[in-house]
Coordinates of C-alpha atoms in Angstrom, one line a residue:
X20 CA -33.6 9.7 -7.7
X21 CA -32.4 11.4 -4.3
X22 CA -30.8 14.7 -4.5
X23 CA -27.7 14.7 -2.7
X24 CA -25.3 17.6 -2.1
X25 CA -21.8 18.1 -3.7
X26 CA -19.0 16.2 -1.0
X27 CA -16.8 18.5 0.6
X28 CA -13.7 16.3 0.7
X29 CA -10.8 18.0 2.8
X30 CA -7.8 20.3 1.4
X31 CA -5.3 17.6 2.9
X32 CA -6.1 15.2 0.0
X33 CA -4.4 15.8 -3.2
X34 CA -7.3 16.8 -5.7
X35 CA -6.6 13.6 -7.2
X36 CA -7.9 11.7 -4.0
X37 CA -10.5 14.3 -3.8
X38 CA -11.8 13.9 -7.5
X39 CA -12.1 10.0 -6.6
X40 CA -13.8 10.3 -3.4
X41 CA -16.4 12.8 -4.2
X42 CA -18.1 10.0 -6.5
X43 CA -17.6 7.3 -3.8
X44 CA -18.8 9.5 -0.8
X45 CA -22.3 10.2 -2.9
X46 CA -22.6 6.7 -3.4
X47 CA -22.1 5.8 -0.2
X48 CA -24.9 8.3 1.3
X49 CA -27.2 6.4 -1.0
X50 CA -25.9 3.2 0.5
X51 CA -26.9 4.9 4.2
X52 CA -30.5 6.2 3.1
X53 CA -31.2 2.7 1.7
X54 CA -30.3 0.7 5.2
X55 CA -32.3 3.3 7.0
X56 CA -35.1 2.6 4.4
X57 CA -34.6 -1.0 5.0
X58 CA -34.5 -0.8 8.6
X59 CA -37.8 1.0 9.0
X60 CA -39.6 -2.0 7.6
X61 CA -37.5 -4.1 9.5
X62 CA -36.4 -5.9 6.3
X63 CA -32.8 -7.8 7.8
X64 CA -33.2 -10.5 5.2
X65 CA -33.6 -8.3 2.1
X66 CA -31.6 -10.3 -0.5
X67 CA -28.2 -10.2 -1.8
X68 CA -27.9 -10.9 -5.6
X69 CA -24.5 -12.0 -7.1
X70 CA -24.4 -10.8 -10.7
X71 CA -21.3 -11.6 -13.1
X72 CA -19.7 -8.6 -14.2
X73 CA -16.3 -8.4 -16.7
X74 CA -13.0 -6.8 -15.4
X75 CA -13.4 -3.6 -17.9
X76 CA -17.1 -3.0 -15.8
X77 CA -14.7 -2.1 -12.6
X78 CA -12.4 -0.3 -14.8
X79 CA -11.7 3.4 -12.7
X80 CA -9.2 6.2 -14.3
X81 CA -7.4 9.1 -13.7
X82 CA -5.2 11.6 -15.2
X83 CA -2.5 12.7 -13.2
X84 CA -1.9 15.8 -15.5
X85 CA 1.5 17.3 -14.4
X86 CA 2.6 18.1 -17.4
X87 CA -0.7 20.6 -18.2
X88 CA -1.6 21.5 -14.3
X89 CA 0.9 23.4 -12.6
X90 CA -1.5 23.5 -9.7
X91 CA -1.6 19.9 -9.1
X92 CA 2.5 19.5 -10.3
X93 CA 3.1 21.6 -7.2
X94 CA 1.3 19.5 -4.9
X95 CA 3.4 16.8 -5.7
X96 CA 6.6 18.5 -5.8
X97 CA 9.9 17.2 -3.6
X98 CA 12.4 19.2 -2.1
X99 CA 14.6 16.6 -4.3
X100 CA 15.0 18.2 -8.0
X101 CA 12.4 17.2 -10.5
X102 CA 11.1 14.6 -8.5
X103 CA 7.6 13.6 -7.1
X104 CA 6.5 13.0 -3.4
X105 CA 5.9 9.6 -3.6
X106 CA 3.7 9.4 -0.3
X107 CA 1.2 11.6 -2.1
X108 CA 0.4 8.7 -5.3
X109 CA 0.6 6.1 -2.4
X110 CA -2.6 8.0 -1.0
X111 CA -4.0 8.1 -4.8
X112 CA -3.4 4.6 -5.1
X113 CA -5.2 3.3 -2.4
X114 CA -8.4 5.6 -3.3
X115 CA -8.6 4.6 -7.1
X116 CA -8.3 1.0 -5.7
X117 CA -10.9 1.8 -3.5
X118 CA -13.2 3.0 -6.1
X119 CA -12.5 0.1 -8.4
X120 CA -13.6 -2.5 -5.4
X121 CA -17.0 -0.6 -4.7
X122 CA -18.1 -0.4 -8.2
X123 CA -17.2 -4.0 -8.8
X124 CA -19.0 -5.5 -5.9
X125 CA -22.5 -2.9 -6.6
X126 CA -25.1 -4.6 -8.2
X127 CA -27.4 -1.7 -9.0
X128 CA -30.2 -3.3 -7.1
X129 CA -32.0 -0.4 -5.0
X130 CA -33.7 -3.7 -3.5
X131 CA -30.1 -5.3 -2.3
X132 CA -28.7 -4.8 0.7
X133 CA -25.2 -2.5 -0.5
X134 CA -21.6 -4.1 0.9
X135 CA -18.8 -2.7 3.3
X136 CA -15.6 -2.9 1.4
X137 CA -12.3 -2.4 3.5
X138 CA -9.1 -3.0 2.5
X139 CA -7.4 -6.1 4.2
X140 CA -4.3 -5.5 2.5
X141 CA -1.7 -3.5 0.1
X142 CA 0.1 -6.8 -1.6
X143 CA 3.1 -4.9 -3.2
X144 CA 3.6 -1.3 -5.2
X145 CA 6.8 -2.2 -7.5
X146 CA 8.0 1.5 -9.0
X147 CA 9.6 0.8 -12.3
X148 CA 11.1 4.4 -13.0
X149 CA 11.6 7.7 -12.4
X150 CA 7.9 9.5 -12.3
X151 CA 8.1 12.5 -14.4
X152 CA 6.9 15.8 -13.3
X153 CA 6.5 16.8 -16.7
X154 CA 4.5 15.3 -18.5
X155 CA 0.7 14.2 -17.7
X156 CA 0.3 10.2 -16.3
X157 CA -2.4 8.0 -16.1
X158 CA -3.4 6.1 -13.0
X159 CA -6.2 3.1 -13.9
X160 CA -6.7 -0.1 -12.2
X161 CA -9.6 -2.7 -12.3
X162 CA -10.6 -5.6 -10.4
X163 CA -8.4 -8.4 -12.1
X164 CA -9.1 -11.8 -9.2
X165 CA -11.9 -12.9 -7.2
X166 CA -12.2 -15.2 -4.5
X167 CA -15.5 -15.5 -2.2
X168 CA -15.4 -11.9 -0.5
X169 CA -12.1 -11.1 -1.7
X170 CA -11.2 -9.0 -4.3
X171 CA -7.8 -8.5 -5.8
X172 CA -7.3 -5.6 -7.6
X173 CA -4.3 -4.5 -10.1
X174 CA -3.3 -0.6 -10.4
X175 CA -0.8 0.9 -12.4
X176 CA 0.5 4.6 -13.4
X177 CA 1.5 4.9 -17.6
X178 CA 2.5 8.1 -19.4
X179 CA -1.0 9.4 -20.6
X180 CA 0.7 9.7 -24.3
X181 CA 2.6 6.2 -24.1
X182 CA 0.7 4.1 -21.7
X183 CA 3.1 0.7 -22.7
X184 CA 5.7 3.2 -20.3
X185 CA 4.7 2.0 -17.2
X186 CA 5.8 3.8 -14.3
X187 CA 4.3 2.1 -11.2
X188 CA 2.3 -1.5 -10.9
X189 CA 0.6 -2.1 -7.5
X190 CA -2.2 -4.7 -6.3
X191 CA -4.5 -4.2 -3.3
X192 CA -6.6 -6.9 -1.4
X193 CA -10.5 -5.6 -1.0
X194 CA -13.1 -7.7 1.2
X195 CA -16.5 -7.2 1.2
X196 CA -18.3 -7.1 4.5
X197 CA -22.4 -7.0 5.3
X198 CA -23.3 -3.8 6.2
X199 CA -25.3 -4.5 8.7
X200 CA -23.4 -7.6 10.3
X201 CA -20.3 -6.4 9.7
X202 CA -19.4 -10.2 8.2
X203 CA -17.6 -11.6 5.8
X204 CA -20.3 -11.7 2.0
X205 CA -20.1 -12.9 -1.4
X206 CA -19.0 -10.8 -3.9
X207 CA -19.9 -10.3 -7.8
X208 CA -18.5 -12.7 -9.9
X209 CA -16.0 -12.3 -12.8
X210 CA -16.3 -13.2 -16.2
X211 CA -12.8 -13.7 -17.8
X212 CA -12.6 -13.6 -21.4
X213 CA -9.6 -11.5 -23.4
X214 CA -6.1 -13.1 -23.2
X215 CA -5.3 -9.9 -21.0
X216 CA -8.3 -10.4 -18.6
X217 CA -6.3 -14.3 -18.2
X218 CA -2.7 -13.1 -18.0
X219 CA -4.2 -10.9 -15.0
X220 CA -6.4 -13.3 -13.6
X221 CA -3.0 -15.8 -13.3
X222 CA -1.3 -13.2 -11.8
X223 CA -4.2 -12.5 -9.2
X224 CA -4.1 -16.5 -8.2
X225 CA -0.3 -16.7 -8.2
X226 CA -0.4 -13.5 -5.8
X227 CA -2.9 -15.7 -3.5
X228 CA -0.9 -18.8 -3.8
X229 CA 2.5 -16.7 -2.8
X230 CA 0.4 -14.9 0.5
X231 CA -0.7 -18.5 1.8
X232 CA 2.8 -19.2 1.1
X233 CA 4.6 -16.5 2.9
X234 CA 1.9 -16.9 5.8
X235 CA 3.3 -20.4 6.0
X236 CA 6.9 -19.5 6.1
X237 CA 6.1 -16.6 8.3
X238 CA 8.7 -16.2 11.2
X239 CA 6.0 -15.6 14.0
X240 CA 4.9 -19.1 12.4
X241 CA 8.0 -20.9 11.3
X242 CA 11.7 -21.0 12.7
X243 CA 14.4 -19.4 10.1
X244 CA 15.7 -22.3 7.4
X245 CA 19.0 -23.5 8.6
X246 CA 20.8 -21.7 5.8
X247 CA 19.4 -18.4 7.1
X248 CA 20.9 -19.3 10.5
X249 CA 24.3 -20.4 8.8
X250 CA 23.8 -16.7 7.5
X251 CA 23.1 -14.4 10.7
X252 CA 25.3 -16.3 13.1
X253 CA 28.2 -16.0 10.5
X254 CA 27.4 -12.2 10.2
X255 CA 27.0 -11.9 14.3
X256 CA 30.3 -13.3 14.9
X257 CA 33.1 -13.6 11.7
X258 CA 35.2 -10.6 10.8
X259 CA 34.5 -11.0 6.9
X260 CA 36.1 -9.8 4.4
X261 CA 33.2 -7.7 3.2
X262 CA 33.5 -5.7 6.9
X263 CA 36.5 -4.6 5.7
X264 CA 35.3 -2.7 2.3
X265 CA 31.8 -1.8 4.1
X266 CA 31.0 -0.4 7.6
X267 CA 28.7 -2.3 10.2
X268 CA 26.1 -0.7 12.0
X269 CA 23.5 -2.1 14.8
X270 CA 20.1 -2.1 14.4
X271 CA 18.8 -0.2 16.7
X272 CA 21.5 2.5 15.6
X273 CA 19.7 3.3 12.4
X274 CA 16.1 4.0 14.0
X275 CA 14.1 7.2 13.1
X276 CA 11.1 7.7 15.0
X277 CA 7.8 10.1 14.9
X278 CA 4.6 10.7 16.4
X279 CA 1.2 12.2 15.3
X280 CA -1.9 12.8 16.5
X281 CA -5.0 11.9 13.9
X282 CA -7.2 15.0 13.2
X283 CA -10.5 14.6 11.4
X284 CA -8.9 15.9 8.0
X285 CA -7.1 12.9 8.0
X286 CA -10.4 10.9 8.6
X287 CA -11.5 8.2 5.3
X288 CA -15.2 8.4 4.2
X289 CA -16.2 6.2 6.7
X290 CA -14.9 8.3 9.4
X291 CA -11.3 6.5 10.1
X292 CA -8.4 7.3 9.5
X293 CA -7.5 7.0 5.5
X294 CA -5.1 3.8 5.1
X295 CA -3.4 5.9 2.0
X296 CA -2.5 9.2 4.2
X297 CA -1.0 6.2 7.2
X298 CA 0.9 4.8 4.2
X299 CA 2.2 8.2 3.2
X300 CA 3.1 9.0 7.0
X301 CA 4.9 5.7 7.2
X302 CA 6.8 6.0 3.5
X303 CA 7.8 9.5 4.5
X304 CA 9.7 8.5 7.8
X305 CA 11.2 5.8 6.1
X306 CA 12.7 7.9 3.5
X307 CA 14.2 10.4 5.9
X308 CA 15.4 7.4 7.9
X309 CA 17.1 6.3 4.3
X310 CA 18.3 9.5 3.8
X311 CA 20.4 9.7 7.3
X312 CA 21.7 5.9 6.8
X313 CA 22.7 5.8 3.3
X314 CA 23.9 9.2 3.2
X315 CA 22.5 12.2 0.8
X316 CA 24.9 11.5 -1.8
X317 CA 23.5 8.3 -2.4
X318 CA 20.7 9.7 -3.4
X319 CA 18.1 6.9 -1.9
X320 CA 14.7 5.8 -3.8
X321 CA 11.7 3.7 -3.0
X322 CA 12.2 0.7 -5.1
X323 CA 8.9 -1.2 -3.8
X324 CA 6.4 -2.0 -1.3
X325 CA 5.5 -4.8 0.2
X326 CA 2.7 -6.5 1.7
X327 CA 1.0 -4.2 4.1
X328 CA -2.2 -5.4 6.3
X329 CA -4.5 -3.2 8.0
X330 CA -5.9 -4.7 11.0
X331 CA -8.2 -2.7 12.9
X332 CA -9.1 0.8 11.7
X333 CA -7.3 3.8 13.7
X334 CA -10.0 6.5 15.2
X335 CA -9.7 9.8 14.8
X336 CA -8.1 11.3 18.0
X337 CA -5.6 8.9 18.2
X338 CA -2.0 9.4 19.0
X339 CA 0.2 7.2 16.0
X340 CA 3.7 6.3 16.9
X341 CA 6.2 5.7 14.0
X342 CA 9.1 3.6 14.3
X343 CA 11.5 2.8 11.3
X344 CA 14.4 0.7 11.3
X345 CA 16.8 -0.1 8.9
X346 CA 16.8 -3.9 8.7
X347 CA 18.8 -5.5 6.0
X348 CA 21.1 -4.2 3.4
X349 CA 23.1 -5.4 0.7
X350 CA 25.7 -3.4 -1.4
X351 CA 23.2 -0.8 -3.3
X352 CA 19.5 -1.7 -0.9
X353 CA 18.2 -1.8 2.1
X354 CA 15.1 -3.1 3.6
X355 CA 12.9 -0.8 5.5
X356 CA 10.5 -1.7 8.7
X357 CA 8.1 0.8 10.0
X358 CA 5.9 -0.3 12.8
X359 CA 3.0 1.7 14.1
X360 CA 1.2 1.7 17.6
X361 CA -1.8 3.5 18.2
X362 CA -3.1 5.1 21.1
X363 CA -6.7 6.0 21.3
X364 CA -6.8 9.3 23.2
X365 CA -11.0 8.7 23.4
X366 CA -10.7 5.5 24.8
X367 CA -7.6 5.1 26.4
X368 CA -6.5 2.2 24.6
X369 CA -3.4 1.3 22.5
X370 CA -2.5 -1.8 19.3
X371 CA -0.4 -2.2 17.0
X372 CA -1.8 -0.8 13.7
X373 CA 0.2 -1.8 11.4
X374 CA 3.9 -3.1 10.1
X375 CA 4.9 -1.3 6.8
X376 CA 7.6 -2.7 4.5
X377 CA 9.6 -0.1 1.9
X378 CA 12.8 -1.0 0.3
X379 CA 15.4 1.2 -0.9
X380 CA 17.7 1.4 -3.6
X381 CA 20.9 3.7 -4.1
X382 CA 22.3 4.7 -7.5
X383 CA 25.9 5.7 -6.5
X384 CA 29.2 3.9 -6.0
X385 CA 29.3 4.6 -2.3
X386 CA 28.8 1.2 -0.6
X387 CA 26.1 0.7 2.2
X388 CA 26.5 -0.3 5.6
X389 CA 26.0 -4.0 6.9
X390 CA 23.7 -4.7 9.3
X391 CA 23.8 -6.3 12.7
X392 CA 21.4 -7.6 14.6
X393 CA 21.8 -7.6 18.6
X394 CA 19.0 -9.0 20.2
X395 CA 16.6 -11.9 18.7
X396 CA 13.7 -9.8 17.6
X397 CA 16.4 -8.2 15.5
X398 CA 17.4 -10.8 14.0
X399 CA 14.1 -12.4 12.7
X400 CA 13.9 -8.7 11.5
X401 CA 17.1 -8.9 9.9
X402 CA 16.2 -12.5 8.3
X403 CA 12.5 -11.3 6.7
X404 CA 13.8 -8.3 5.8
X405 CA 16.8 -10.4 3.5
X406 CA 13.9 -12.2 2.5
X407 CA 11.5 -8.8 0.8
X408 CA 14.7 -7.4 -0.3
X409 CA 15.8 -10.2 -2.2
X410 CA 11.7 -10.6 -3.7
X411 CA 11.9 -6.7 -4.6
X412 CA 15.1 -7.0 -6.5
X413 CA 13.5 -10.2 -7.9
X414 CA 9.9 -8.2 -8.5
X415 CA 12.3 -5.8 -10.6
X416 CA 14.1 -7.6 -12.7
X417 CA 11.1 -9.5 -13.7
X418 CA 9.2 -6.4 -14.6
X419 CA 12.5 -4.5 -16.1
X420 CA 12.9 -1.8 -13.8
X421 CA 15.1 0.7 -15.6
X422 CA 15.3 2.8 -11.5

C-alpha cells in the first residue's frame, strides 16, 4: 500500500466539495503512480476488465449539516433572508456526481489500466422547494444508467431526518476515456435488480431517448415548427391584447454581462478549471440579471437547470466572458441563456465554452415583461428558450414542486 499525503484542496471550495475531493484526489495519485509503473515496462496493452457492479456499489453521500454547523451554514448563506446560495450546491453537485462516476467505473484491479472520467454533460437540476438553512440535508447520488462509456448518474438533496422531502433532483452525463489514449472505453456494467434500481434505470433510458431527441429537433439542426413561427412573427408584429396588461422589452435590452479571469484555486483535480465553480459563475450572473428584469419585489428563484455540455476544458489563465440574456418569458418565468467565451491568455486562443440554461420563477402578482426578439439569432433564442421553459414547468409539475 503506497503512503500518500493528506490533499490540500483550496479554501474557495465549500468544505463539502473539499470533503469529496480529498478522497478522489488520493485516488487519483494512485491512478498516476500506476501509469508511470506501467509505462516503465512499457506495458500499453495491459488489460481492461469489465466487472458488473450494482447501483448501491456507486452509492456516495454527504451531509449537508446546516442545521448543526454554523460554520458551513454561513458559507452558504444569501444576502436574501433565510435562503441558500444556490451556486454553491451547484459546485457540490457536480463533485458528489463526480465521485459517484469514478467509483463505479474502478475495478480494483492494480493490474488494469485506471479510466479518465469527464463530464460530457449536466442533463437538468429540477429544485423542488425552498432549501432550508436550518436544518441538516442530505446530498447522495449513485450511478442509476449505463451505456458503452456513458454513465448517467441521478443526485438528489433530502432533509437528513425526512429524506422522502426531496429538495433538489439532478442527473449528470459521465464518459469514461483511456488514460493513456485519451479515447472513448467501456465502462463496468450494471446489475439491475430492486424495483427502485428499475424505476431509475427507466428514467436513465427515457433521459437518453429525450437527448437524441432534442439533438434532433435542435435549431442549429432543424428549422422552428411552423406553429412556433405562427408564434414569433405574431409576437414581432401584432399589438396583442396581452401588450396591453404586460410591458415588452427587446432582447438585447435585458443583457447582464461579466468577465473573469481563472486563477489556479479555481483549478479541478486534473488541473482545469472545475465545471461546478463555471456553473456557479454562470447561475450567479443569471440571477442578478433576473433580479434587474423581474424586479426585487418579485422575488425571483431558480426553478431548474437544463442541459449543460462541456466541450473542451477551460485552462487556468484564461479570461471567461459571461453573457446572460433574458430569452423567453411567460406571466410568472422566464428563461435564462448564459453563454461563455474563453480566452486563453497562455495561448492566445479563444472558444466558446459553454451555453448554460437557468429558468426562473416569480412568486408575486406583478406580471413579467414579454419578450421581443430583433434580429434572427434572437429569435431562435426566443423559440428554444419557450421550448426549456415550457419542459421546466412540465419537469415541475410532474415532480410536485411546492416552489
Amino acid at each position: 500500500t503506497q503512503n500518500i499525503e493528506e490533499p490540500v484542496i483550496s479554501s474557495s471550495r465549500t468544505d463539502t466539495t473539499a470533503q469529496l475531493w480529498k478522497h478522489r484526489v488520493k485516488k487519483d495519485l494512485l491512478d498516476e503512480a500506476k501509469l508511470k509503473s506501467m509505462a516503465k515496462i512499457n506495458d500499453k496493452n495491459s488489460p481492461s476488465f469489465l466487472v458488473t457492479k450494482s447501483p448501491s456499489d456507486s452509492h456516495v453521500s454527504i451531509d449537508l449539516s446546516f442545521g448543526s454547523t454554523p460554520t458551513l451554514r454561513e458559507q452558504y448563506r444569501s444576502w436574501q433572508k433565510n435562503k441558500v446560495r444556490l451556486g454553491k450546491v451547484l459546485e457540490d453537485l457536480d463533485a458528489l456526481a463526480g465521485n459517484i462516476a469514478h467509483t463505479h467505473a474502478d475495478d480494483n484491479n492494480p493490474q488494469t489500466r485506471p479510466l479518465q472520467i469527464v463530464t460530457a454533460c449536466v442533463d437538468r437540476v429540477d429544485v423542488l422547494r425552498p432549501f432550508p438553512l436550518d436544518i441538516d440535508l442530505n446530498m447522495h447520488g449513485n450511478v442509476s444508467y449505463v451505456g458503452t462509456s456513458s454513465m448517467h448518474i441521478a443526485v438528489e438533496v433530502v432533509e437528513k431526518a425526512k429524506p422522502e422531502n426531496r429538495i433538489l433532483t439532478s442527473s449528470f452525463l459521465m464518459v469514461a476515456r483511456d488514460a493513456s489514449t485519451g479515447k472513448s472505453t467501456p465502462v463496468n456494467h450494471l446489475d439491475i435488480q430492486t424495483d427502485r434500481e428499475k424505476a431509475e434505470w427507466i428514467l436513465g433510458e427515457e433521459a437518453k431517448a429525450i437527448r437524441k431527441k432534442e439533438r434532433a429537433i435542435s435549431l442549429a439542426h432543424s428549422p422552428p415548427t411552423p406553429d412556433e413561427l405562427k408564434s414569433l412573427h405574431e409576437s414581432h408584429f401584432a399589438k396583442t391584447k396581452v401588450e396591453q396588461t404586460r410591458p415588452v422589452i427587446h432582447t438585447k435590452d435585458t443583457s447582464m454581462s461579466s468577465v473573469t479571469v481563472t486563477q489556479p484555486q479555481e483549478k479541478n483535480t486534473k488541473d482545469k478549471i472545475f465545471g461546478g465553480y463555471l456553473m456557479r459563475k454562470a447561475y450567479e450572473l443569471s440571477m442578478a440579471t433576473a433580479l434587474k428584469f423581474c424586479g426585487p419585489k418579485t422575488n425571483p428563484f431558480l426553478l431548474a437547470v437544463d442541459e449543460i455540455s462541456f466541450h473542451r476544458p477551460v485552462a487556468v489563465g484564461s479570461l471567461i466572458y459571461f453573457d446572460a440574456t433574458v430569452v423567453y418569458t411567460t406571466e410568472r418565468a422566464c428563461q435564462m441563456k448564459v453563454e461563455t467565451l474563453v480566452h486563453d491568455l497562455v495561448n492566445d486562443t479563444k472558444h466558446t465554452s459553454n451555453s448554460f440554461y437557468f429558468t426562473f420563477a416569480t412568486d408575486c402578482d406583478e406580471k413579467l415583461p414579454i419578450i421581443k426578439p430583433v434580429t434572427y439569432c434572437d429569435a431562435m433564442d426566443y423559440i428554444d428558450g419557450q421550448r426549456r421553459l415550457e419542459n421546466s414547468l412540465q419537469a415541475a409539475k410532474n415532480q410536485g414542486t411546492t416552489l
